[in-house]
Coordinates of C-alpha atoms and ligand atoms in Angstrom, one line a residue:
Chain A
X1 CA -108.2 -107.7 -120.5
X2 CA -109.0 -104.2 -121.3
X3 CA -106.5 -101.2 -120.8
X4 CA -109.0 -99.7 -118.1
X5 CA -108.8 -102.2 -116.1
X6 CA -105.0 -103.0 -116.3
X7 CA -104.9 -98.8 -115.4
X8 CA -107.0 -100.0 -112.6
X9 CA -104.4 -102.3 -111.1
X10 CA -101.6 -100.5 -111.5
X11 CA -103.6 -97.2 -109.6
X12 CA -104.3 -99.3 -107.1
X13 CA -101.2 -101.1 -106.3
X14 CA -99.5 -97.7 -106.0
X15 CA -102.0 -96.3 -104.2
X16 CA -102.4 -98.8 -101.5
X17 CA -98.5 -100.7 -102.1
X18 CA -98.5 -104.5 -100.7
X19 CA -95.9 -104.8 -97.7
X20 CA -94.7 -101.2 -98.7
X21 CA -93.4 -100.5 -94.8
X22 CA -89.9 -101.9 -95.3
X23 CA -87.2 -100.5 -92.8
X24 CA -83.7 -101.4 -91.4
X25 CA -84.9 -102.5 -87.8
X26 CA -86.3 -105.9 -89.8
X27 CA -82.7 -107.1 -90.2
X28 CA -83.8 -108.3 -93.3
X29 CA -81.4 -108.7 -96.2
X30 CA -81.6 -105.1 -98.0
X31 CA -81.4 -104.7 -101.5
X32 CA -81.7 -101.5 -103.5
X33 CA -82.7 -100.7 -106.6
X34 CA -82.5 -97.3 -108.2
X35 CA -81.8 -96.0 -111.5
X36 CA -80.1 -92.7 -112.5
X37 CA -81.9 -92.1 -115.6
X38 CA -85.2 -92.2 -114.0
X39 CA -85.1 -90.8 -110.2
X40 CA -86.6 -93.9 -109.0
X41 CA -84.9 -95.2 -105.5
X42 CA -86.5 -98.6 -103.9
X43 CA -85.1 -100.3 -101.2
X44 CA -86.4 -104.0 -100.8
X45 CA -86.5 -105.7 -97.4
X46 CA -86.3 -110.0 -97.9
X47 CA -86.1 -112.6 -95.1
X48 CA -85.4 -115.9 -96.7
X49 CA -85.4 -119.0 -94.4
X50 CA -85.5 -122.7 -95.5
X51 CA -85.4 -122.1 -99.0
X52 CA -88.4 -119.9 -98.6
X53 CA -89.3 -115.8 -98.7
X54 CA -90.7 -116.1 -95.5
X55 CA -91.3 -112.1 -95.6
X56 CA -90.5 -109.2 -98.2
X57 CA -90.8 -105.6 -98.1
X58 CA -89.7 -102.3 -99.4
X59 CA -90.0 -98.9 -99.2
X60 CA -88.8 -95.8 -101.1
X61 CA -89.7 -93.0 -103.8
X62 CA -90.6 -94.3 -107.0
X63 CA -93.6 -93.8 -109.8
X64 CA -96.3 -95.2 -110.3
X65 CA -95.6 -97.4 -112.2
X66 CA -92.5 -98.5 -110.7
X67 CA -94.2 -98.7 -107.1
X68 CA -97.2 -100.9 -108.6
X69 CA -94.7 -103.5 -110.0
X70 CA -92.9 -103.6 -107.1
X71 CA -96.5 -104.3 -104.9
X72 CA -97.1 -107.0 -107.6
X73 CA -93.8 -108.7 -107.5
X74 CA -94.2 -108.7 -103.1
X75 CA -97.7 -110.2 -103.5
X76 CA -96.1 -112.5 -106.3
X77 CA -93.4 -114.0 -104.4
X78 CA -94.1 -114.2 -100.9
X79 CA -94.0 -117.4 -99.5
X80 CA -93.0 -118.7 -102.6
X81 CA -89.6 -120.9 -102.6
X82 CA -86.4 -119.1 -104.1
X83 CA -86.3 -121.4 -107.2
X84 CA -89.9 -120.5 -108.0
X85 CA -89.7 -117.2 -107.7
X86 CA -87.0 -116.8 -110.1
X87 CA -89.0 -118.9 -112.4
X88 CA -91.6 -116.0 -112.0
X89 CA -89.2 -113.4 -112.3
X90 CA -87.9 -115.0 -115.3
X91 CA -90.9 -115.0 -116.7
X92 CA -91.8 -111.9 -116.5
X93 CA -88.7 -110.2 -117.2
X94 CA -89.5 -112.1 -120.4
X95 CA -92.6 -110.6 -120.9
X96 CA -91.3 -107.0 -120.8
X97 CA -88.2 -108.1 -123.4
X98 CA -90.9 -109.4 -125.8
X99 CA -90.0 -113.0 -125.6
X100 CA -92.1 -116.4 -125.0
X101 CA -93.6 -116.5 -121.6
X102 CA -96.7 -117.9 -119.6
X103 CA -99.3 -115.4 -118.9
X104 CA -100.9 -117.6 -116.2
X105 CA -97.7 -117.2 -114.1
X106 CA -98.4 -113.4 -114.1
X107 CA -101.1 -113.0 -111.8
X108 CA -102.0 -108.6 -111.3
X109 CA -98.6 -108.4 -113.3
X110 CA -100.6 -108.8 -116.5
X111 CA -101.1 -105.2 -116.1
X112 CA -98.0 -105.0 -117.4
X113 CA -98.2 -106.9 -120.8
X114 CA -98.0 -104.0 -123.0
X115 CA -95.8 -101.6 -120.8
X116 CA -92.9 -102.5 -124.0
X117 CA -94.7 -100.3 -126.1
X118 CA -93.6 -97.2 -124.1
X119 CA -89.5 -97.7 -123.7
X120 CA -89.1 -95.4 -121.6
X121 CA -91.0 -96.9 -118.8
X122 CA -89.5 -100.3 -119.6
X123 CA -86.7 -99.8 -116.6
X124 CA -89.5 -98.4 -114.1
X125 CA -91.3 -102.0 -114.2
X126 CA -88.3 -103.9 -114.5
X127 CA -86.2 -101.7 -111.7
X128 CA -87.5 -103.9 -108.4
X129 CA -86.8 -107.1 -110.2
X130 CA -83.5 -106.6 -111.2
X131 CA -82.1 -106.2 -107.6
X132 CA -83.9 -109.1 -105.4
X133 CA -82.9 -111.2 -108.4
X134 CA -79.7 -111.3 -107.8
X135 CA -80.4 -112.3 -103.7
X136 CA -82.2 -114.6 -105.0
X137 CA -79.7 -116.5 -107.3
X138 CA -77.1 -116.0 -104.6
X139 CA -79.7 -118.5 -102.3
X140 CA -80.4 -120.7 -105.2
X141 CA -76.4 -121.4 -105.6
X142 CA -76.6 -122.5 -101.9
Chain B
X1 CA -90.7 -62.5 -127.7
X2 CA -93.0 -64.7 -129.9
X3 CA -91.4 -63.4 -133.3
X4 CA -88.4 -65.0 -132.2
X5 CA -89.7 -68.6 -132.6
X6 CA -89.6 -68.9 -136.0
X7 CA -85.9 -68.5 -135.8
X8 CA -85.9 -72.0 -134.0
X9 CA -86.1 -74.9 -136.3
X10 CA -87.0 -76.9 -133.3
X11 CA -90.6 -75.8 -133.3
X12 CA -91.4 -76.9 -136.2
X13 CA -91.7 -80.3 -134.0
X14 CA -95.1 -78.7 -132.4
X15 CA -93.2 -79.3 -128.9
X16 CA -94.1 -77.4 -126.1
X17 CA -90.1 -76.7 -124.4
X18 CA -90.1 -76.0 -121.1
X19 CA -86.4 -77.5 -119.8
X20 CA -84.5 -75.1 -120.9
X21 CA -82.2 -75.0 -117.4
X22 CA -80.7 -78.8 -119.3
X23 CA -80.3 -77.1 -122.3
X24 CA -81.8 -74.6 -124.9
X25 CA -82.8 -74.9 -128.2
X26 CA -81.0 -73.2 -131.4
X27 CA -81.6 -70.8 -133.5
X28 CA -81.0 -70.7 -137.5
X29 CA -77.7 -68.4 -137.6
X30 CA -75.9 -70.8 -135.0
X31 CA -76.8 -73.8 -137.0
X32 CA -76.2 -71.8 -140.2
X33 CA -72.8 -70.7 -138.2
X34 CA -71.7 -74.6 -137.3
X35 CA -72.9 -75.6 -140.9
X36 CA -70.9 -73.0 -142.3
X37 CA -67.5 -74.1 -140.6
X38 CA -68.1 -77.7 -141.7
X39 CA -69.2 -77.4 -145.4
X40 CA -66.8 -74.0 -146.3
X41 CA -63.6 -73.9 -144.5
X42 CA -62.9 -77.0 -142.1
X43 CA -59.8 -76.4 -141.2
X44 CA -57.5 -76.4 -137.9
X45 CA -57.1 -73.7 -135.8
X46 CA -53.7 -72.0 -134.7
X47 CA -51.9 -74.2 -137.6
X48 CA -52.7 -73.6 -141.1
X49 CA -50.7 -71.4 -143.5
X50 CA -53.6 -71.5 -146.0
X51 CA -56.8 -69.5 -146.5
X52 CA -59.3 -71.4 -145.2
X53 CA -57.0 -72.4 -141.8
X54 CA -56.3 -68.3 -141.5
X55 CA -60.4 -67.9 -141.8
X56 CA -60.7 -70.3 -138.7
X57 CA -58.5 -68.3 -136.9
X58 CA -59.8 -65.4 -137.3
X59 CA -63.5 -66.9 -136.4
X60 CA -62.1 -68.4 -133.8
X61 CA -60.7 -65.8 -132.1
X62 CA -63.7 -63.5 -132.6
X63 CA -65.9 -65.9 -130.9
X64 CA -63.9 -65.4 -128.4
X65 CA -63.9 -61.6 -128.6
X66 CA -67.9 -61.6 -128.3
X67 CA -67.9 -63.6 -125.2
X68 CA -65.4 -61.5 -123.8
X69 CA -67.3 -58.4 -124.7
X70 CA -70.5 -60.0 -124.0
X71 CA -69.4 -60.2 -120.2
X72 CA -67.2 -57.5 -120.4
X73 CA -63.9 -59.8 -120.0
X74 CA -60.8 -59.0 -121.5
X75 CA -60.8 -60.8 -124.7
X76 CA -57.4 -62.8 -122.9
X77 CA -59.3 -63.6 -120.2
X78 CA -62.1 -65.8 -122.0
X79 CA -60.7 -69.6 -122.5
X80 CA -62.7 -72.2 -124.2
X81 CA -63.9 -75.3 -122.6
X82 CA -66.0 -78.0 -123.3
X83 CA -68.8 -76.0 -120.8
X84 CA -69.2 -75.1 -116.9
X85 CA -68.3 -78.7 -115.8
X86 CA -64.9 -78.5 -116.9
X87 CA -64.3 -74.5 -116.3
X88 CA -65.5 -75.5 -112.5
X89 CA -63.0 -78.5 -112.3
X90 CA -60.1 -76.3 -114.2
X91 CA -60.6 -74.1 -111.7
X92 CA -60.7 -76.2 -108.8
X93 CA -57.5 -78.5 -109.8
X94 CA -55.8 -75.7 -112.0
X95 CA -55.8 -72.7 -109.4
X96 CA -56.6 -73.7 -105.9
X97 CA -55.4 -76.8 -105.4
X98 CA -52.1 -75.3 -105.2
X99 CA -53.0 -72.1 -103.4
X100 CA -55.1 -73.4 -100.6
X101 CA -53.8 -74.9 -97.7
X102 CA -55.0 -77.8 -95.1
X103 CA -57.4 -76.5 -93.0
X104 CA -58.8 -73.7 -95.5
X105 CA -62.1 -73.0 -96.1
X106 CA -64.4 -73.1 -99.3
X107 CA -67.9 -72.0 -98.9
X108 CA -70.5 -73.6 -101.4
X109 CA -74.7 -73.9 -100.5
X110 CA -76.7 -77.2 -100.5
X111 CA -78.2 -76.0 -103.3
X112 CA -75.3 -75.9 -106.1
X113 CA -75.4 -78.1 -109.2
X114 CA -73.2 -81.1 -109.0
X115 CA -70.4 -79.5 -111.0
X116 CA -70.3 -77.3 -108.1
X117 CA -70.0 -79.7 -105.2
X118 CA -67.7 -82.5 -106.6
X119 CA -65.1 -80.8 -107.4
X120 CA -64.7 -79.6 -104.0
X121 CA -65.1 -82.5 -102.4
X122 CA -62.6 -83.7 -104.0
X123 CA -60.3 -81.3 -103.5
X124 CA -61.1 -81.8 -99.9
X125 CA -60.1 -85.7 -99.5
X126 CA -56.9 -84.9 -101.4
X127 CA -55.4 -81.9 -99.7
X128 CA -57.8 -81.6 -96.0
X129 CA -59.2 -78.4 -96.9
X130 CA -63.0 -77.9 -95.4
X131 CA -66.2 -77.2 -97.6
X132 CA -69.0 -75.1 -95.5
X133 CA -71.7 -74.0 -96.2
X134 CA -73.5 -71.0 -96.2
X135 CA -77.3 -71.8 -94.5
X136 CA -80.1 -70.7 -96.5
X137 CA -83.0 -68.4 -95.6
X138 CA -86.2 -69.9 -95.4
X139 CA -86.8 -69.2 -98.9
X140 CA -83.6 -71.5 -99.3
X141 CA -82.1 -67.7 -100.7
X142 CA -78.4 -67.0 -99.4
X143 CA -78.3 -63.3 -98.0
X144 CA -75.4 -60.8 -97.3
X145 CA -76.2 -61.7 -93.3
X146 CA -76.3 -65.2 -93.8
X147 CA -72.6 -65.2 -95.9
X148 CA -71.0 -63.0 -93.3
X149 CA -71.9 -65.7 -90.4
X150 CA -70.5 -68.7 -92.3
X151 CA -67.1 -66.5 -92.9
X152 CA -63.9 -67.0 -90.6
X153 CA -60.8 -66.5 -91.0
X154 CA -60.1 -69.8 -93.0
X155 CA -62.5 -68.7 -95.5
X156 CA -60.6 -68.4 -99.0
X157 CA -63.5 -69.3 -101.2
X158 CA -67.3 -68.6 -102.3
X159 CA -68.2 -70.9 -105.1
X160 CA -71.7 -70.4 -106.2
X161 CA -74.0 -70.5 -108.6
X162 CA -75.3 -67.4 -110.0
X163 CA -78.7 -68.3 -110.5
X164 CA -79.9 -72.6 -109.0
X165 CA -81.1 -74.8 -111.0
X166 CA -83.8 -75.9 -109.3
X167 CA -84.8 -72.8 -106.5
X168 CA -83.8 -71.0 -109.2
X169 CA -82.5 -67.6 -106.6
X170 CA -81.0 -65.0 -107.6
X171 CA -77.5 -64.4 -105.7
X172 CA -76.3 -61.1 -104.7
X173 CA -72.7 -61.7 -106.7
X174 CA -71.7 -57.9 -106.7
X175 CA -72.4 -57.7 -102.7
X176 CA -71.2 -61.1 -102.3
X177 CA -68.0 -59.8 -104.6
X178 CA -67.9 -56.5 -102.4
X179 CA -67.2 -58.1 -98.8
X180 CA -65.6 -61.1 -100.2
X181 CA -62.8 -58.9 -101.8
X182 CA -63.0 -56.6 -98.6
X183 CA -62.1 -60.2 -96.9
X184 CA -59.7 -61.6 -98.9
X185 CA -61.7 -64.3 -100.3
X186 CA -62.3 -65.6 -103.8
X187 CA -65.3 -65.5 -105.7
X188 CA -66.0 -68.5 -108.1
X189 CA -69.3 -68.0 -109.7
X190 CA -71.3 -71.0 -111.9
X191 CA -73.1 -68.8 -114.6
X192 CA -74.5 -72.1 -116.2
X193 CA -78.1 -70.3 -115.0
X194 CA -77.3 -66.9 -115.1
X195 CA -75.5 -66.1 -118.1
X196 CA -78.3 -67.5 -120.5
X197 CA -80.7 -65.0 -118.5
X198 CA -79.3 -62.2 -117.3
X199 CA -76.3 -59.8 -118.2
X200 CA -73.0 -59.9 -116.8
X201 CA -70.7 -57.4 -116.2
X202 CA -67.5 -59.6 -114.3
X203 CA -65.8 -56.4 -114.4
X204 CA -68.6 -54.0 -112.7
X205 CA -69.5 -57.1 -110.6
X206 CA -65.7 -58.3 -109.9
X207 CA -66.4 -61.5 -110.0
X208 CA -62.8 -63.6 -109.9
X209 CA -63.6 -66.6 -112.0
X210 CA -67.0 -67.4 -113.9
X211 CA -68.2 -70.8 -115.6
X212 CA -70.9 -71.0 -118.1
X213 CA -71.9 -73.5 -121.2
X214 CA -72.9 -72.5 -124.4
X215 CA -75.5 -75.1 -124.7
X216 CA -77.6 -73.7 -122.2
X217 CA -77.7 -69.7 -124.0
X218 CA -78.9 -71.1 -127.5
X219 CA -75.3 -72.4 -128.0
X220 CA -74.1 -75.5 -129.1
X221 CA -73.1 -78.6 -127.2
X222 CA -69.7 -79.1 -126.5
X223 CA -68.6 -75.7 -125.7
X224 CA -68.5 -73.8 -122.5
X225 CA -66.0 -70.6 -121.0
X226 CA -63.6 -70.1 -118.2
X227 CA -63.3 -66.4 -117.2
X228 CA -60.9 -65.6 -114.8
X229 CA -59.6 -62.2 -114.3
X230 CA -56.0 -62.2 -116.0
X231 CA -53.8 -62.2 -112.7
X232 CA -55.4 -65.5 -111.3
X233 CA -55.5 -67.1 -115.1
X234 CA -52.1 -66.6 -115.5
X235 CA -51.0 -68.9 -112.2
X236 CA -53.6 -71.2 -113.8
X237 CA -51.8 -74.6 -114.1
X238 CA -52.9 -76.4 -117.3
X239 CA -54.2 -79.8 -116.8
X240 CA -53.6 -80.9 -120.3
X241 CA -51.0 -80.9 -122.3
X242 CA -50.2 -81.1 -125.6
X243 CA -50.4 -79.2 -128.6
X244 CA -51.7 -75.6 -129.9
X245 CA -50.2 -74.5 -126.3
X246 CA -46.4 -74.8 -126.1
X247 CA -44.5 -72.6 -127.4
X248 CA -41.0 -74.5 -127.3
X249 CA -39.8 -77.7 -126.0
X250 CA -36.7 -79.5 -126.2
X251 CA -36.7 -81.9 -122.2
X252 CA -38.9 -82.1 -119.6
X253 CA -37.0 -79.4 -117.9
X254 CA -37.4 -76.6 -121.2
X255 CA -41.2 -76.5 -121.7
X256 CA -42.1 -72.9 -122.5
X257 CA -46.1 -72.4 -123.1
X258 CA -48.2 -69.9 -124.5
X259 CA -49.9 -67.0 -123.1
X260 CA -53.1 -66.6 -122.2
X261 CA -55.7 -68.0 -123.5
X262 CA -53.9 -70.7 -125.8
X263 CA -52.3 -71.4 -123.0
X264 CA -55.3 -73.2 -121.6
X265 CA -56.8 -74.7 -124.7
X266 CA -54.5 -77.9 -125.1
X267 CA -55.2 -79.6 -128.7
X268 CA -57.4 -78.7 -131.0
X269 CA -60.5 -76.9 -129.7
X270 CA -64.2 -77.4 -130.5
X271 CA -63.9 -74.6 -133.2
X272 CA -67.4 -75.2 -134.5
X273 CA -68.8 -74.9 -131.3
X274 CA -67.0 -71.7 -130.3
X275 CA -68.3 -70.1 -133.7
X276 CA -71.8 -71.4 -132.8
X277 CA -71.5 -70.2 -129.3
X278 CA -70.3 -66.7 -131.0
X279 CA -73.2 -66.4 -133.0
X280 CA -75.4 -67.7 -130.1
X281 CA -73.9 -64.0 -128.4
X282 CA -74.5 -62.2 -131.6
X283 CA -78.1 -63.6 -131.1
X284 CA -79.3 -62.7 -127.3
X285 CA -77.3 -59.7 -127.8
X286 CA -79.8 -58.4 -130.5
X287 CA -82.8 -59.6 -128.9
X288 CA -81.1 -57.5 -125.6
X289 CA -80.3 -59.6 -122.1
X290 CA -82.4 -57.0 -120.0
X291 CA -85.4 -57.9 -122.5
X292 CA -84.6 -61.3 -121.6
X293 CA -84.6 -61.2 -118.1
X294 CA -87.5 -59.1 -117.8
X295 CA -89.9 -61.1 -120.3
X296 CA -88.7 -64.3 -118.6
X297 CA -89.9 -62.8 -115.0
X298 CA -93.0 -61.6 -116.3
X299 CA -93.5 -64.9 -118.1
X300 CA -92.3 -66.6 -114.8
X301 CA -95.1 -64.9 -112.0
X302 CA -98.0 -65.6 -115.5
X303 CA -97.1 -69.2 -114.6
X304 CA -96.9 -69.0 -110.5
X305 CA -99.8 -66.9 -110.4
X306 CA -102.0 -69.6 -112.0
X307 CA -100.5 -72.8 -110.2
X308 CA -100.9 -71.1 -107.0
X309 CA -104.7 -71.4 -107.8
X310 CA -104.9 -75.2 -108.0
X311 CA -104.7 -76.9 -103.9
X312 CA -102.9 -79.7 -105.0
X313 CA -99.9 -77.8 -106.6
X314 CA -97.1 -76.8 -103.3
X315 CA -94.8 -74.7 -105.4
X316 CA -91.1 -75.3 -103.7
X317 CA -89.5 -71.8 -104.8
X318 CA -92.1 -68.9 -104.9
X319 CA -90.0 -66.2 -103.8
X320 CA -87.2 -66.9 -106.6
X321 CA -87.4 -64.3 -109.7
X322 CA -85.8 -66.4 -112.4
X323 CA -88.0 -68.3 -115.1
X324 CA -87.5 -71.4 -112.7
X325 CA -90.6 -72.7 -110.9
X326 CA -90.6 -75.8 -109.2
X327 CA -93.4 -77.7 -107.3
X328 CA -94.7 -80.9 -106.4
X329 CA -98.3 -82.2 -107.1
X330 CA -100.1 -84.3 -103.6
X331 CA -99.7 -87.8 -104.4
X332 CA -98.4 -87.9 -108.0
X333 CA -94.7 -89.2 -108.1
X334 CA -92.7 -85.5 -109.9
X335 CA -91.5 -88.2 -112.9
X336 CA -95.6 -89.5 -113.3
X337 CA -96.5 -85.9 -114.2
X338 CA -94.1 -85.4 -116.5
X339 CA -94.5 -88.8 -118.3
X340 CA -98.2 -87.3 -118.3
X341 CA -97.2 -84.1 -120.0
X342 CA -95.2 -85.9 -122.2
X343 CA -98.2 -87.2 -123.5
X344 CA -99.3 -83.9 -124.7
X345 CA -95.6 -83.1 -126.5
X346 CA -94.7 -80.8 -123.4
X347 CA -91.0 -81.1 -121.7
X348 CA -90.5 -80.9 -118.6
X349 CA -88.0 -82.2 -115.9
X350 CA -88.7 -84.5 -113.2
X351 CA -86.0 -85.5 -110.6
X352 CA -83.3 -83.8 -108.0
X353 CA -81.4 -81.8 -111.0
X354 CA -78.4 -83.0 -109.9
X355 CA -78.7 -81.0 -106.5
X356 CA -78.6 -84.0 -104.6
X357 CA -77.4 -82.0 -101.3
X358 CA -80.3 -79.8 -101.8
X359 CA -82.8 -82.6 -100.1
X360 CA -81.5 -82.7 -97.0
X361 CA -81.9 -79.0 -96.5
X362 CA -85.5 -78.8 -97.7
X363 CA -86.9 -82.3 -97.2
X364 CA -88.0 -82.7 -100.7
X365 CA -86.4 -84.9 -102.9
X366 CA -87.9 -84.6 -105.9
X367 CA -89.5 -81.9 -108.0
X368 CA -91.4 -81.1 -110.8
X369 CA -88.9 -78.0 -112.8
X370 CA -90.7 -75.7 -115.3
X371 CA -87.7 -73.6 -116.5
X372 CA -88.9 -70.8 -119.4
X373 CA -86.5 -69.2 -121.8
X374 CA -87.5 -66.0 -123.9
X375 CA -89.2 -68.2 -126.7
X376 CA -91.7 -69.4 -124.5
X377 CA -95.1 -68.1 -124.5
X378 CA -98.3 -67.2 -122.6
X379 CA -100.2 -69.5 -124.6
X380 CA -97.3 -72.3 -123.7
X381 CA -98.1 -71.8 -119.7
X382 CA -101.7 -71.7 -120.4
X383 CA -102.0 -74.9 -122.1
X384 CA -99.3 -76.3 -119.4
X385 CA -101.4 -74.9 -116.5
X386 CA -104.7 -76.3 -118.4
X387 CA -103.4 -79.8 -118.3
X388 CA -102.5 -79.6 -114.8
X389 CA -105.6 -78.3 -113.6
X390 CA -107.6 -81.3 -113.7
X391 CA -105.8 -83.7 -111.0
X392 CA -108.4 -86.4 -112.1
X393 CA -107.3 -86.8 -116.0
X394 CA -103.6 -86.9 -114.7
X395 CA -103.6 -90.0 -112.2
X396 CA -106.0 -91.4 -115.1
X397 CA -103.4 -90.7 -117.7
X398 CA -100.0 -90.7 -116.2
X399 CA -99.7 -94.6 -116.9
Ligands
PLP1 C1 -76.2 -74.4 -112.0 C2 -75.6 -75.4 -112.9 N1 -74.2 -75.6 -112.8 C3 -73.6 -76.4 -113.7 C4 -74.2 -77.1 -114.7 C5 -73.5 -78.0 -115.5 O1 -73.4 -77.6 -116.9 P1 -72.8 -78.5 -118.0 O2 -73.5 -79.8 -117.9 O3 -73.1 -77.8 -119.3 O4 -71.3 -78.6 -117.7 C6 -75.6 -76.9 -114.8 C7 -76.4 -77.7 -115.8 O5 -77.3 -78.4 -115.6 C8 -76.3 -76.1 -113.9 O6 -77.6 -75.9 -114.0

């Protein structure tokens, strides 16, 4: 896939966010994820029933960058059971640390295959993922 | 200003530096200065009865003469710290904790630096005083009328900064000193803005205590000063203790200390950095501070006069006349843009500059800071603004 289009993605996704209309009137399970050493503040909104992300959104001030991934990993995970979205995140996560991982599982995220090459926008992709994570493996214990 | 660049090593790196409100680059003789220190006479301070320890006394201690005269302090009335955040907090836990009372007042603005606000507030949980503030103008300025409304007779502070970090306002200090005084009240000023830029005179201005860093006036890392004027430095309670500042002990009930300054400089100092900091005086004192300051404003409306041009561009401080200049650009995250002009080997800040209070007031949480110092150039700004003027080529190339 060429770098245009991967641009193309990412423009879009933070131009026109999935699900990005997250609040606290849901009464969803709130996570947020923000970072001090970029400025980056995300709050993500998850409803998980049966196993299940029934419904997830967020809202916030983030870059681009930061907002696309986010948009991907909503559109990536909803409706998807807890254990396989961890598997996704997993996989991806393993993907921006430069390990094995399956590039079919990555869906509009593969427009972030060579984001390692710039570190310093390593923790904007990464900084949605690291907090529903850990919801996640709190439902996966249950 | 331009000759002045090739006194800064850090140029050679074709970077286009335009963060100087974090910190400034160096110049040659404070390298040379620090180098010096460390390859010819490394020695301890306040100790040695050798040469080279009696050379870093005596370098020592004229560092601290030219700060004092280079804010027209009394040479006893300059301390060395490790920069504004620790002068702030000495101030804060060494002097008013144990003057103020529950129920006192200490006026700060939503606009100071961090180092400014914390301090307070903690202060405040410990001992119930109250932190107000004084509201801003519409230009987010504080002004003589504004002061005197937030003032009651609780008031036994103003702590603020000289120039902000990200408005970037000039404050009326002398005024501000003027009814103050006439008031009984304080002045604490953070000069980690204004001192780089602009002289000070704490004796024409009477300005009580001042904090600034070196790193931020072409100085090195590490060191900062604590003015206070004499009478208030001496009821100064030391936080730490140790060495270099006692002058006896025998029990905890026969501790005798030092005067002024040693008194406030437990252990050994950061001599290198205070005889880089000295040469960083020697330095803006030959280029001239009113050169500064005026090159820096002309340099500064250069800049605003060309941004205001491009739609997009909602500059956040327009009115301010320091070499600050803050805006946003419609629908590009502040940290996108400068990812972008990073790209092009240009610095600039992205973010809340540690003003966090500072969005509530105006609504805008993050910025974009430009923030020049006298090296910077016309031909810097116009290759800044010309990468900024094409709105297309940054969403394209901001990821
Ligand atoms: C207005 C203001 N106050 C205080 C500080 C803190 O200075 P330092 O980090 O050198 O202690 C800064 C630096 O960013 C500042 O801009």
């Amino acid at each position: 896939m060429d770098n245009e289009f991967k641009r193309e993605i990412i423009l879009e996704n933070f131009q026109h966010p999935f699900n990005k209309d997250g609040n606290d009137e849901l009464n969803y399970e709130k996570v947020n994820s923000n970072n001090e050493s970029c400025i980056d503040n995300i709050d993500i909104y998850v409803n998980i029933k049966n196993n299940t992300i029934e419904d997830i959104r967020f809202n916030g001030e983030a870059c681009a960058i930061s907002t696309a991934s986010t948009s991907i990993m909503l559109k990536n995970i909803i409706n998807k059971s807890v254990k396989d979205s961890i598997k996704y995140i997993e996989n991806f996560m393993n993907m921006v640390n430069e390990l094995e991982y399956d590039e079919n599982l990555l869906n509009e995220a593969v427009a972030f295959t060579e984001i390692y090459k710039q570190q310093n926008r390593k923790t904007c992709v990464t900084l949605p993922y690291i907090g529903i994570l850990k919801i996640l493996k709190k439902y996966d214990k249950q | 200003m331009k000759e002045y660049r090739y006194d800064f090593p850090m140029f050679n790196n074709n970077i286009i530096y335009l963060d100087n409100g974090a910190t400034t680059f160096k110049p040659n003789s404070v390298i040379d200065a620090v180098n010096d220190y460390y390859k010819n006479y490394s020695a301890n301070a306040h100790r040695g009865d050798y040469t080279i320890s009696y050379k870093v006394d005596v370098n020592y201690e004229n560092a601290r003469k030219k700060v004092a005269d280079f804010i027209n302090a009394e040479f006893e009335e300059v301390v060395f710290t490790s920069g504004t955040t620790e002068s702030l907090n000495m101030i804060v836990n060494g002097f008013f904790k144990k003057l103020l009372e529950p129920g006192d007042e200490v006026l700060i603005t939503k606009s100071e630096h961090a180092s400014n606000v914390l301090p307070w507030f903690k202060l405040a949980k410990e001992t119930n005083i109250k932190i107000s503030y004084i509201e801003l103008d519409e230009n987010l300025h504080v002004t003589i009328e504004n002061l005197i409304n937030s003032v009651n007779e609780r008031t036994k502070v103003i702590s603020i900064a000289g120039i902000t970090n990200v408005v970037g306002d000039e404050r009326p200090i002398d005024e501000i000193c003027k009814f103050a005084h006439a008031n009984n009240i304080f002045v604490v000023i953070d000069g980690a803005q204004l001192v780089p830029h602009k002289k000070v005179d704490v004796k024409k201005s009477d300005i009580d205590f001042l904090a600034f860093s070196g790193h931020k006036m072409c100085g090195p890392t590490g060191i900062g000063v604590l003015y206070g004027k004499k009478e208030f430095l001496d009821k100064l309670e030391p936080i730490n203790m140790g060495g270099g500042m006692n002058e006896s002990f025998d029990s905890e009930n026969e501790v005798y200390l030092k005067e002024l300054p040693n008194r406030l400089e437990a252990g050994t100092p950061n001599i290198a950095g205070a005889i880089g900091l000295g040469a960083a005086v020697d330095y803006l004192s030959k280029i001239g501070m009113n050169n500064i300051f005026n090159y820096e404003k002309k340099l500064k409306s250069y800049l605003v006069d060309k941004l205001i041009k491009l739609s997009y561009i909602d500059i956040i401080n327009l009115e301010s006349d320091s070499g600050i200049v803050s805006f946003n650009i419609d629908g590009i995250f502040s940290q996108d843009v400068a990812f972008y002009l990073n790209k092009y080997n240009i610095c600039v800040r992205a973010g809340n500059h540690c003003a966090k209070i500072l969005k509530k007031e105006t609504g805008i949480k993050n910025s974009i800071r430009v923030s020049l110092y006298f090296y910077n150039t016309y031909e810097e700004i116009d290759k800044l603004v010309e990468l900024l003027s094409d709105k297309e080529k940054i969403m394209k190339e901001m990821i």
